[in-house]
PDB file of C-alpha atoms in Angstrom:
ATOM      1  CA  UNK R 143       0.000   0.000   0.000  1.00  0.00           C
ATOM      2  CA  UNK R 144       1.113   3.668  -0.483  1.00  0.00           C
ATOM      3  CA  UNK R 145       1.955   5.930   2.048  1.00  0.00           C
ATOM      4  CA  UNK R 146       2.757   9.441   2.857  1.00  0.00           C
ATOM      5  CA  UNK R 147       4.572  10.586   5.983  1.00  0.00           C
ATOM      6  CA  UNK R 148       5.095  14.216   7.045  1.00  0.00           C
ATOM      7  CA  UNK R 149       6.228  14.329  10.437  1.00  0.00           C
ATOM      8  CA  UNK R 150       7.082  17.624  11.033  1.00  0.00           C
ATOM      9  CA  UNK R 151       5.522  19.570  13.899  1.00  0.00           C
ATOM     10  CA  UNK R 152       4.400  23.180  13.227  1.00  0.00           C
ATOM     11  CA  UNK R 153       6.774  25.753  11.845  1.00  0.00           C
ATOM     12  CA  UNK R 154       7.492  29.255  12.084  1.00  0.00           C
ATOM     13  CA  UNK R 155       8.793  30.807   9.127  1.00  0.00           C
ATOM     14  CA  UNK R 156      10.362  34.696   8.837  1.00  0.00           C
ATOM     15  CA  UNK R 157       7.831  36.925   6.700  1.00  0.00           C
ATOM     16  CA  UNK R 158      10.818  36.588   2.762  1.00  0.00           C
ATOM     17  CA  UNK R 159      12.671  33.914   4.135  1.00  0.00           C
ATOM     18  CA  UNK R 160      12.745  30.420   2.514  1.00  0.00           C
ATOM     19  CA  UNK R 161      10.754  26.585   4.142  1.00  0.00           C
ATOM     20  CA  UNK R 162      10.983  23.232   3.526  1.00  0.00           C
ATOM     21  CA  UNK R 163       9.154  21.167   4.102  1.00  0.00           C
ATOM     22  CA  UNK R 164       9.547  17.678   4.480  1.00  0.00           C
ATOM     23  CA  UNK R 165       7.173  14.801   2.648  1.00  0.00           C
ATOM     24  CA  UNK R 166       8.871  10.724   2.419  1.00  0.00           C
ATOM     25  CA  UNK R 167       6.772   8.200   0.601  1.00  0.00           C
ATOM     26  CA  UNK R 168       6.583   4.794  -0.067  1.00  0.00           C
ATOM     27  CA  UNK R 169       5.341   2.713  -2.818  1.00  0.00           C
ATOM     28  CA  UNK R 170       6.287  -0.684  -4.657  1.00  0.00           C
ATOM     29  CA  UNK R 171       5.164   1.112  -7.743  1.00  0.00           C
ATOM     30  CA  UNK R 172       7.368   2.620 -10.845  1.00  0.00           C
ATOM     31  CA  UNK R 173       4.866   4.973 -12.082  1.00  0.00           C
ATOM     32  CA  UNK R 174       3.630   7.384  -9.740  1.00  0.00           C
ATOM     33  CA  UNK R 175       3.351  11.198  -8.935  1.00  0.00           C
ATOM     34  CA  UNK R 176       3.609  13.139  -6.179  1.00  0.00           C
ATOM     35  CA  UNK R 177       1.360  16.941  -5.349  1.00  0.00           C
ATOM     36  CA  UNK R 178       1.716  19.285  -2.898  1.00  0.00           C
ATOM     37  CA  UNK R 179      -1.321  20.630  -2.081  1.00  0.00           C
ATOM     38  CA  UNK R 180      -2.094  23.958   0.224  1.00  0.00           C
ATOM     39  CA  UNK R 181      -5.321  24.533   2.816  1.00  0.00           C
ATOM     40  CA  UNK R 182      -5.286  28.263   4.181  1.00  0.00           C
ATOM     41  CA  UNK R 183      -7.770  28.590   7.528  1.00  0.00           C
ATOM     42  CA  UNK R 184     -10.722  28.832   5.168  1.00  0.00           C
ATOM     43  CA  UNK R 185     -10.663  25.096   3.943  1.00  0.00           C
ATOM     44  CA  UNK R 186      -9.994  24.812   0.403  1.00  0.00           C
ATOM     45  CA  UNK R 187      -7.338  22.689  -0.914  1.00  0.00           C
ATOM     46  CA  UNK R 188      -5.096  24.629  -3.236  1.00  0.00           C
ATOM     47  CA  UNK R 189      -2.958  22.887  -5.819  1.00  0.00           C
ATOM     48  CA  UNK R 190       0.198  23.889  -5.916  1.00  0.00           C
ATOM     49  CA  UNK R 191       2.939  21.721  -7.986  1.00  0.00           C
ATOM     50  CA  UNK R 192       3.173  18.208  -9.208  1.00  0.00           C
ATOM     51  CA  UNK R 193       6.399  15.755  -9.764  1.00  0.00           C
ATOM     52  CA  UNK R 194       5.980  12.655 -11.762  1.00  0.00           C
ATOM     53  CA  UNK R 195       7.808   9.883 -10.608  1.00  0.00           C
ATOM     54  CA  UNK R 196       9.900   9.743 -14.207  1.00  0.00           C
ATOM     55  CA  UNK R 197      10.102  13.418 -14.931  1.00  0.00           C
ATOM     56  CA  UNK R 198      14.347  14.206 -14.317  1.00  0.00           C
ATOM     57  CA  UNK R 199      14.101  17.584 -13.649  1.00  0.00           C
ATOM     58  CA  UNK R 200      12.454  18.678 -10.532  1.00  0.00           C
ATOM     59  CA  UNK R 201       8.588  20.904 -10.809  1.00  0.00           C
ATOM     60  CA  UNK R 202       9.060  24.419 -10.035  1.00  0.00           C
ATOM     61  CA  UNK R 203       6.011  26.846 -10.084  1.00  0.00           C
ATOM     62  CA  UNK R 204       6.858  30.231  -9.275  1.00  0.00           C
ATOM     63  CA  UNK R 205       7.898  30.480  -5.835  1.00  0.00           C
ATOM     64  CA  UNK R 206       7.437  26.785  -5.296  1.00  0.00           C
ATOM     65  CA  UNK R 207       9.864  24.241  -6.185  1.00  0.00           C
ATOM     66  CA  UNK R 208       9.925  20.243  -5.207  1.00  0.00           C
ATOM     67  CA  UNK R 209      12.667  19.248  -4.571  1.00  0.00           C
ATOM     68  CA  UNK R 210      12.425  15.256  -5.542  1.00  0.00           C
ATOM     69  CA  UNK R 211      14.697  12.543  -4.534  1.00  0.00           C
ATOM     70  CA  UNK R 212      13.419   9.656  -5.969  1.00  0.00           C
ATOM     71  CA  UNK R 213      16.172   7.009  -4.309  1.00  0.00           C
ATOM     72  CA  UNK R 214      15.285   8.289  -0.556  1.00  0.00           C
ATOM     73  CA  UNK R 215      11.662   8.307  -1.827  1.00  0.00           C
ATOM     74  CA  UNK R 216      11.636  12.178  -0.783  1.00  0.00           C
ATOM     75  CA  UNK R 217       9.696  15.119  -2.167  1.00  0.00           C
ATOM     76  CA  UNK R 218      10.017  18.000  -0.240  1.00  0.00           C
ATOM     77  CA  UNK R 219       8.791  21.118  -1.152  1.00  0.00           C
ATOM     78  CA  UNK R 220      10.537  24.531  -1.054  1.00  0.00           C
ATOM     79  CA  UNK R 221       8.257  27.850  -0.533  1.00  0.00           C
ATOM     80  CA  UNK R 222      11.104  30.763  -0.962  1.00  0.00           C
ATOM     81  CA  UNK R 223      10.273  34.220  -0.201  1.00  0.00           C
ATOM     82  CA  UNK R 224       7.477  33.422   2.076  1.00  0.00           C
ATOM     83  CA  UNK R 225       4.702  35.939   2.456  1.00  0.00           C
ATOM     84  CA  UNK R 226       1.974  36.311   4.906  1.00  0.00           C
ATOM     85  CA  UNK R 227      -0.394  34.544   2.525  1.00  0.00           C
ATOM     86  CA  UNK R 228       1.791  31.622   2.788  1.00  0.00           C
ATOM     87  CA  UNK R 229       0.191  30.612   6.228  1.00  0.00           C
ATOM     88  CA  UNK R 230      -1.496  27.379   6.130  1.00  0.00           C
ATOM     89  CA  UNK R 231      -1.903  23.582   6.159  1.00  0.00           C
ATOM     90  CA  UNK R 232       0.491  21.817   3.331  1.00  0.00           C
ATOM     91  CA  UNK R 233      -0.256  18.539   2.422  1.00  0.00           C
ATOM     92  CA  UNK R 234       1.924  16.293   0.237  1.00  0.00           C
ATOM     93  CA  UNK R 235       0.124  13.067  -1.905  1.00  0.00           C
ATOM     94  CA  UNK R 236       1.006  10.801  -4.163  1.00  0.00           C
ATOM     95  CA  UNK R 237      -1.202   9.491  -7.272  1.00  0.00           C
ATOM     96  CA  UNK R 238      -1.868   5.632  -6.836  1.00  0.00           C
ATOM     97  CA  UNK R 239      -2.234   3.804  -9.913  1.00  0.00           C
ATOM     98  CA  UNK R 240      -5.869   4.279 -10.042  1.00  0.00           C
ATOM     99  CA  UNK R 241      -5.559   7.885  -9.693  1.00  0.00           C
ATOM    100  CA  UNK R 242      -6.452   8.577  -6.239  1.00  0.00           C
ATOM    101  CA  UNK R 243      -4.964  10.827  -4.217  1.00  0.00           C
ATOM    102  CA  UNK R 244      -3.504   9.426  -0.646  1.00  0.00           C
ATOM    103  CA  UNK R 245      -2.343  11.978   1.548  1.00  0.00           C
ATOM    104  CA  UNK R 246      -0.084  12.909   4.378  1.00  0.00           C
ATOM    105  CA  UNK R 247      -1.344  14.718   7.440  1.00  0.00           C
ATOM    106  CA  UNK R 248      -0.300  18.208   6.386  1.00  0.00           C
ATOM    107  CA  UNK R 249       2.445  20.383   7.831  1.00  0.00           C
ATOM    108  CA  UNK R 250       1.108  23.821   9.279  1.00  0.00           C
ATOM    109  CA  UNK R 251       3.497  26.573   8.613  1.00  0.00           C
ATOM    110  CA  UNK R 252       2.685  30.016   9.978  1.00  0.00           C
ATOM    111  CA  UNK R 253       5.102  32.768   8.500  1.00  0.00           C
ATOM    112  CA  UNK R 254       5.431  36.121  10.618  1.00  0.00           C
ATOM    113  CA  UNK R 255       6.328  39.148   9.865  1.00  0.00           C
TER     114      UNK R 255
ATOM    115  CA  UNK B 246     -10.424  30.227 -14.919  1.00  0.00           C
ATOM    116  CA  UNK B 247     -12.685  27.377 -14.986  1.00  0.00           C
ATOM    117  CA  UNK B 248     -13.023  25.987 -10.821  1.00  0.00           C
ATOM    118  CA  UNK B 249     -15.305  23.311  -8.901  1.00  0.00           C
ATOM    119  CA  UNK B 250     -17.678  24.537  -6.984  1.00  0.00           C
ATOM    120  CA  UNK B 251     -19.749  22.841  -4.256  1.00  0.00           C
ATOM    121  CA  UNK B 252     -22.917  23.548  -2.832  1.00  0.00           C
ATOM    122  CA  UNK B 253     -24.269  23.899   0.211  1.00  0.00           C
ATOM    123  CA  UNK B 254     -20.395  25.028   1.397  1.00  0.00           C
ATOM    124  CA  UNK B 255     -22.407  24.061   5.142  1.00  0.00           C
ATOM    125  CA  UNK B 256     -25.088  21.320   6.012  1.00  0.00           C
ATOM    126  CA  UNK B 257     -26.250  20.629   9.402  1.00  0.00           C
ATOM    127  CA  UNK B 258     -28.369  17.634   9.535  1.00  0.00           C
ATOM    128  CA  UNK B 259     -29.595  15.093  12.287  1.00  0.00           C
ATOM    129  CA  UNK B 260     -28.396  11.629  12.883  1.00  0.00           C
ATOM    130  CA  UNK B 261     -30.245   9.360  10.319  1.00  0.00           C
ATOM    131  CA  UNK B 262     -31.192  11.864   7.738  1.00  0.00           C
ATOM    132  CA  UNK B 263     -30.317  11.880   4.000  1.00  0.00           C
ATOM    133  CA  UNK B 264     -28.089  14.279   2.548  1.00  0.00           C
ATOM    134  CA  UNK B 265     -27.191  14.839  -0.767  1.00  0.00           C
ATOM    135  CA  UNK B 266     -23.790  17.269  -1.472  1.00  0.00           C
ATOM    136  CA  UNK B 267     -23.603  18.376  -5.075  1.00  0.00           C
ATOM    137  CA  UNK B 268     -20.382  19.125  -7.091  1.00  0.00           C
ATOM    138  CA  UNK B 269     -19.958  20.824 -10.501  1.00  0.00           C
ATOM    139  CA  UNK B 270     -17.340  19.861 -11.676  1.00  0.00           C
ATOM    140  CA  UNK B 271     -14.584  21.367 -14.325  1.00  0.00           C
ATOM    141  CA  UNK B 272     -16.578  21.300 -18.059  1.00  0.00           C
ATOM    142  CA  UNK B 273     -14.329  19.375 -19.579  1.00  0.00           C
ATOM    143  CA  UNK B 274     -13.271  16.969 -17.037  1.00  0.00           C
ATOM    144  CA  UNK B 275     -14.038  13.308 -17.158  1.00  0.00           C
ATOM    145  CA  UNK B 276     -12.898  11.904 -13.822  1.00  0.00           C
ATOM    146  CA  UNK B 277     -14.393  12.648 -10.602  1.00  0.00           C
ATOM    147  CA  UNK B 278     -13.412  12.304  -7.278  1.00  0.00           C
ATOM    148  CA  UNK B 279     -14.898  12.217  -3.652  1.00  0.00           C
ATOM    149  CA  UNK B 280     -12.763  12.510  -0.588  1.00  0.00           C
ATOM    150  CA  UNK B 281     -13.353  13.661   3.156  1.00  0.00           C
ATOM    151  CA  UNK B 282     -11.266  15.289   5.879  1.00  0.00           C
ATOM    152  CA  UNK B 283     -12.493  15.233   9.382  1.00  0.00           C
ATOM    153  CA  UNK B 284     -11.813  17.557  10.872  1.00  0.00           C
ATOM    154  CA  UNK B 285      -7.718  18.492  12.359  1.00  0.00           C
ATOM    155  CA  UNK B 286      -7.065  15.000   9.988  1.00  0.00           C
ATOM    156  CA  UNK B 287      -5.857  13.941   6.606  1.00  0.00           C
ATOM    157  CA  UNK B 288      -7.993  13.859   3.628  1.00  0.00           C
ATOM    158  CA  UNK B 289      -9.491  10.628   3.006  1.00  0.00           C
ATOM    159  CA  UNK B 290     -10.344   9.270  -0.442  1.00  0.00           C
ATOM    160  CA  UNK B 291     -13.956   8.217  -0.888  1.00  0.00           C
ATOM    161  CA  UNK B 292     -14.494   7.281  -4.281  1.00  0.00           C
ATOM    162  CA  UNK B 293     -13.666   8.083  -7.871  1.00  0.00           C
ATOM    163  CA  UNK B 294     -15.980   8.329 -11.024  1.00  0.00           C
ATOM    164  CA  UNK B 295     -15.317   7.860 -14.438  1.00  0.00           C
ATOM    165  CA  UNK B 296     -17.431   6.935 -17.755  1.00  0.00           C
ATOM    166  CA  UNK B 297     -20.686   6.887 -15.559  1.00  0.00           C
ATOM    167  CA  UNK B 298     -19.819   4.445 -13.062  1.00  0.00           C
ATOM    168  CA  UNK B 299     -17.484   3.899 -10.147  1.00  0.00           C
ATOM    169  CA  UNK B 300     -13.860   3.344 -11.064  1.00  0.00           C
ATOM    170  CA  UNK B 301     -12.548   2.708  -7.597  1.00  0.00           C
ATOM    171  CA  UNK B 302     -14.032   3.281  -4.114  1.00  0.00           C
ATOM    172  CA  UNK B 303     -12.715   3.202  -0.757  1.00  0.00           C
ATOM    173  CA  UNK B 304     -13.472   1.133   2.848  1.00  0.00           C
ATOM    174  CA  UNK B 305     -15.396   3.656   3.912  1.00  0.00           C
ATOM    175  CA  UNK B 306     -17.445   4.185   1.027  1.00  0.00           C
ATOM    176  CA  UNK B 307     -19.886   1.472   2.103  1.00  0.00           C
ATOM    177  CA  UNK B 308     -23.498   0.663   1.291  1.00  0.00           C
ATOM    178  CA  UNK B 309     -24.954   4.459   2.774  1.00  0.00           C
ATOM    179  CA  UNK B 310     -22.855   6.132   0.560  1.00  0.00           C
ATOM    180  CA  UNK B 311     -23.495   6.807  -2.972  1.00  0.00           C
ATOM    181  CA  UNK B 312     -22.655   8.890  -6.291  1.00  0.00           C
ATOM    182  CA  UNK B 313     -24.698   9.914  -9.225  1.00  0.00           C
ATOM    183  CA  UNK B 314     -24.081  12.462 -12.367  1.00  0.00           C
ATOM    184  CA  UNK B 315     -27.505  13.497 -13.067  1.00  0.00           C
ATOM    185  CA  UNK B 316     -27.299  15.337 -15.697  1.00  0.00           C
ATOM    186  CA  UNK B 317     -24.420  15.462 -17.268  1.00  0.00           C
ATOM    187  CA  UNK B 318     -22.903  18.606 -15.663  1.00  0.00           C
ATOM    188  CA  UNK B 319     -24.084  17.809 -11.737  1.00  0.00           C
ATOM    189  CA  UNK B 320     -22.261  14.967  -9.470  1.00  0.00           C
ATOM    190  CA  UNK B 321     -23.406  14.378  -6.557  1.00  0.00           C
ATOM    191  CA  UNK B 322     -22.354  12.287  -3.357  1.00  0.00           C
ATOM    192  CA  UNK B 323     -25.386  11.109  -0.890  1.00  0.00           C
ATOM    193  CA  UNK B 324     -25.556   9.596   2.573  1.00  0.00           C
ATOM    194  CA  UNK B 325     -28.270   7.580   3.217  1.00  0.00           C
ATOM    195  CA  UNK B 326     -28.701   7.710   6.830  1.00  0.00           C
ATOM    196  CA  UNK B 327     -26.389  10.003   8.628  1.00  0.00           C
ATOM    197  CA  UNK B 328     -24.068   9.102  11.694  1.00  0.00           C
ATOM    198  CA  UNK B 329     -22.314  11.145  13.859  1.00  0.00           C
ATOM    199  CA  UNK B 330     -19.027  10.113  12.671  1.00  0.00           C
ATOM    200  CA  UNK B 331     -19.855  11.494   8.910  1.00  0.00           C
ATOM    201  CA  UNK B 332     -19.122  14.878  10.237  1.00  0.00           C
ATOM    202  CA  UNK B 333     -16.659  16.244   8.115  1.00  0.00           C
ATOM    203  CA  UNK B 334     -15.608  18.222   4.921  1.00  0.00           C
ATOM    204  CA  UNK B 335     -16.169  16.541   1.861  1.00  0.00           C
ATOM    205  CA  UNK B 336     -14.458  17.471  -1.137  1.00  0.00           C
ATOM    206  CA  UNK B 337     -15.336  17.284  -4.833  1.00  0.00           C
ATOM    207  CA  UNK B 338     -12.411  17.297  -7.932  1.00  0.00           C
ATOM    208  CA  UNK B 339     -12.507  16.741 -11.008  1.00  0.00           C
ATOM    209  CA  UNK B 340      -9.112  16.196 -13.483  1.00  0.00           C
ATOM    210  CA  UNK B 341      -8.935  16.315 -17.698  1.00  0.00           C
ATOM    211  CA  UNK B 342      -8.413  12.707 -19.462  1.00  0.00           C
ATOM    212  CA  UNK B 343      -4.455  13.089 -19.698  1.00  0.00           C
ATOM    213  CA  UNK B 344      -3.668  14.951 -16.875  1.00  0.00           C
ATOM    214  CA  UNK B 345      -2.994  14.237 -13.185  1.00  0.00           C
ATOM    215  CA  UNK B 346      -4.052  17.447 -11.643  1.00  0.00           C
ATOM    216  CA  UNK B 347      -7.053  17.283  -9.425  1.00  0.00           C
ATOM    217  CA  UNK B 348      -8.662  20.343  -8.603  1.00  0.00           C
ATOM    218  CA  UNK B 349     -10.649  20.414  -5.503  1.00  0.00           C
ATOM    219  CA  UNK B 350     -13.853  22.562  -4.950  1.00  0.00           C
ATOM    220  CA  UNK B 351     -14.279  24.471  -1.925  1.00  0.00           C
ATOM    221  CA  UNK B 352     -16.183  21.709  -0.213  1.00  0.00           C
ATOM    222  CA  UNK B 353     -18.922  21.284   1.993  1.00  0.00           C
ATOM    223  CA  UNK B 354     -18.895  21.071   5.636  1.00  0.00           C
ATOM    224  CA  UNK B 355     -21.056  18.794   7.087  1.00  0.00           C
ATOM    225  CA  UNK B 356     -22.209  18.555  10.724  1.00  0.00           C
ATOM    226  CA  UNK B 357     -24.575  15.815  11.869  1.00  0.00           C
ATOM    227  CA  UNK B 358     -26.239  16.316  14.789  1.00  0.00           C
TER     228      UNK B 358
END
């Protein structure tokens, strides 16, 4: 079965200063694909970047880049320049073969100014 | 741009009742998606959609839970009969044929009572 670990407790992040944060996964499949997903205080779930398992290069999307590692089954993604708006609940999943989503339980990163 | 939206975005409703939660999802899409995050926990997938019928569903997706695309542009997810433990927000996406992105409505929060 698949499965998504973020373990990392709740972070405080400098209002233009750069987080990571941390998503490991596991899976006995070769095609797969991992999201990062965002979920401000008001509940909606934000897409934010997406790594397939045989792209080379890793996903960047404006400020966000993932930062994939497929032999330590890592994806960690990198928010630089944080703003204010950056405050909320990230989750990282990975696409199962059916095309589900399974997720982690979310990182909470709160960025002050 | 094109988005999911969800209606009622809140639905308080007593133990045993039927609910129905309604999704609209992307025009062009063709797969469908259910999940659910109680609340302070992951999202949990529910069940995805495809071609008219059920593709893939999960353990909890059991005999009071069911979906239904009405007409073409609606999809809707219904509980039967209502426990306490269905208290949660439920959210609709929908993805395009060759892509991997989901995009997730709003949702809808429901409390039973």
């Amino acid at each position: 079965a698949q499965k998504i670990t973020q373990t990392q407790p709740g972070m405080f992040v400098q209002e233009k200063e750069a987080v990571t944060l941390d998503c490991t996964y596991d899976t006995s499949d070769q095609s797969y694909g991992l999201f990062w997903y965002k979920q401000p205080s008001s509940g909606e779930m934000i897409f934010l970047i997406y790594q397939g398992s045989y792209d080379e290069q890793n996903a960047t999307e404006g400020r966000y880049s993932l930062n994939f590692q497929k032999a330590r089954k890592s994806a960690n993604l990198v928010i630089s320049a944080s703003q204010l708006g950056d405050s909320a609940m990230y989750f990282c999943a990975m696409r199962v073969p059916d095309n589900r989503l399974a997720f982690g339980k979310g990182n909470q990163v709160v960025v002050i100014p | 741009e094109p988005e999911v939206t969800q209606t009622p975005s809140h639905q308080v409703t007593q133990m045993g009742q039927e609910v129905i939660l309604r999704c609209v999802p992307i025009s062009n899409h063709l797969y469908f998606y259910w999940y659910r995050q109680i609340l302070g926990q992951k999202v949990e997938f529910l069940v995805s959609f495809y071609n008219n019928e059920i593709s893939e569903k999960s353990e909890i997706f059991d005999d009071q839970f069911s979906v239904e695309r009405p007409d073409g542009s609606n999809f809707t997810l219904k509980i039967r009969s209502t426990k306490l433990e269905d208290s949660a927000m439920y959210f609709c996406a929908s993805k395009e044929r060759f892509s991997y992105e989901q995009y997730f409505g709003p949702g809808t929060r429901l409390t039973v009572t």
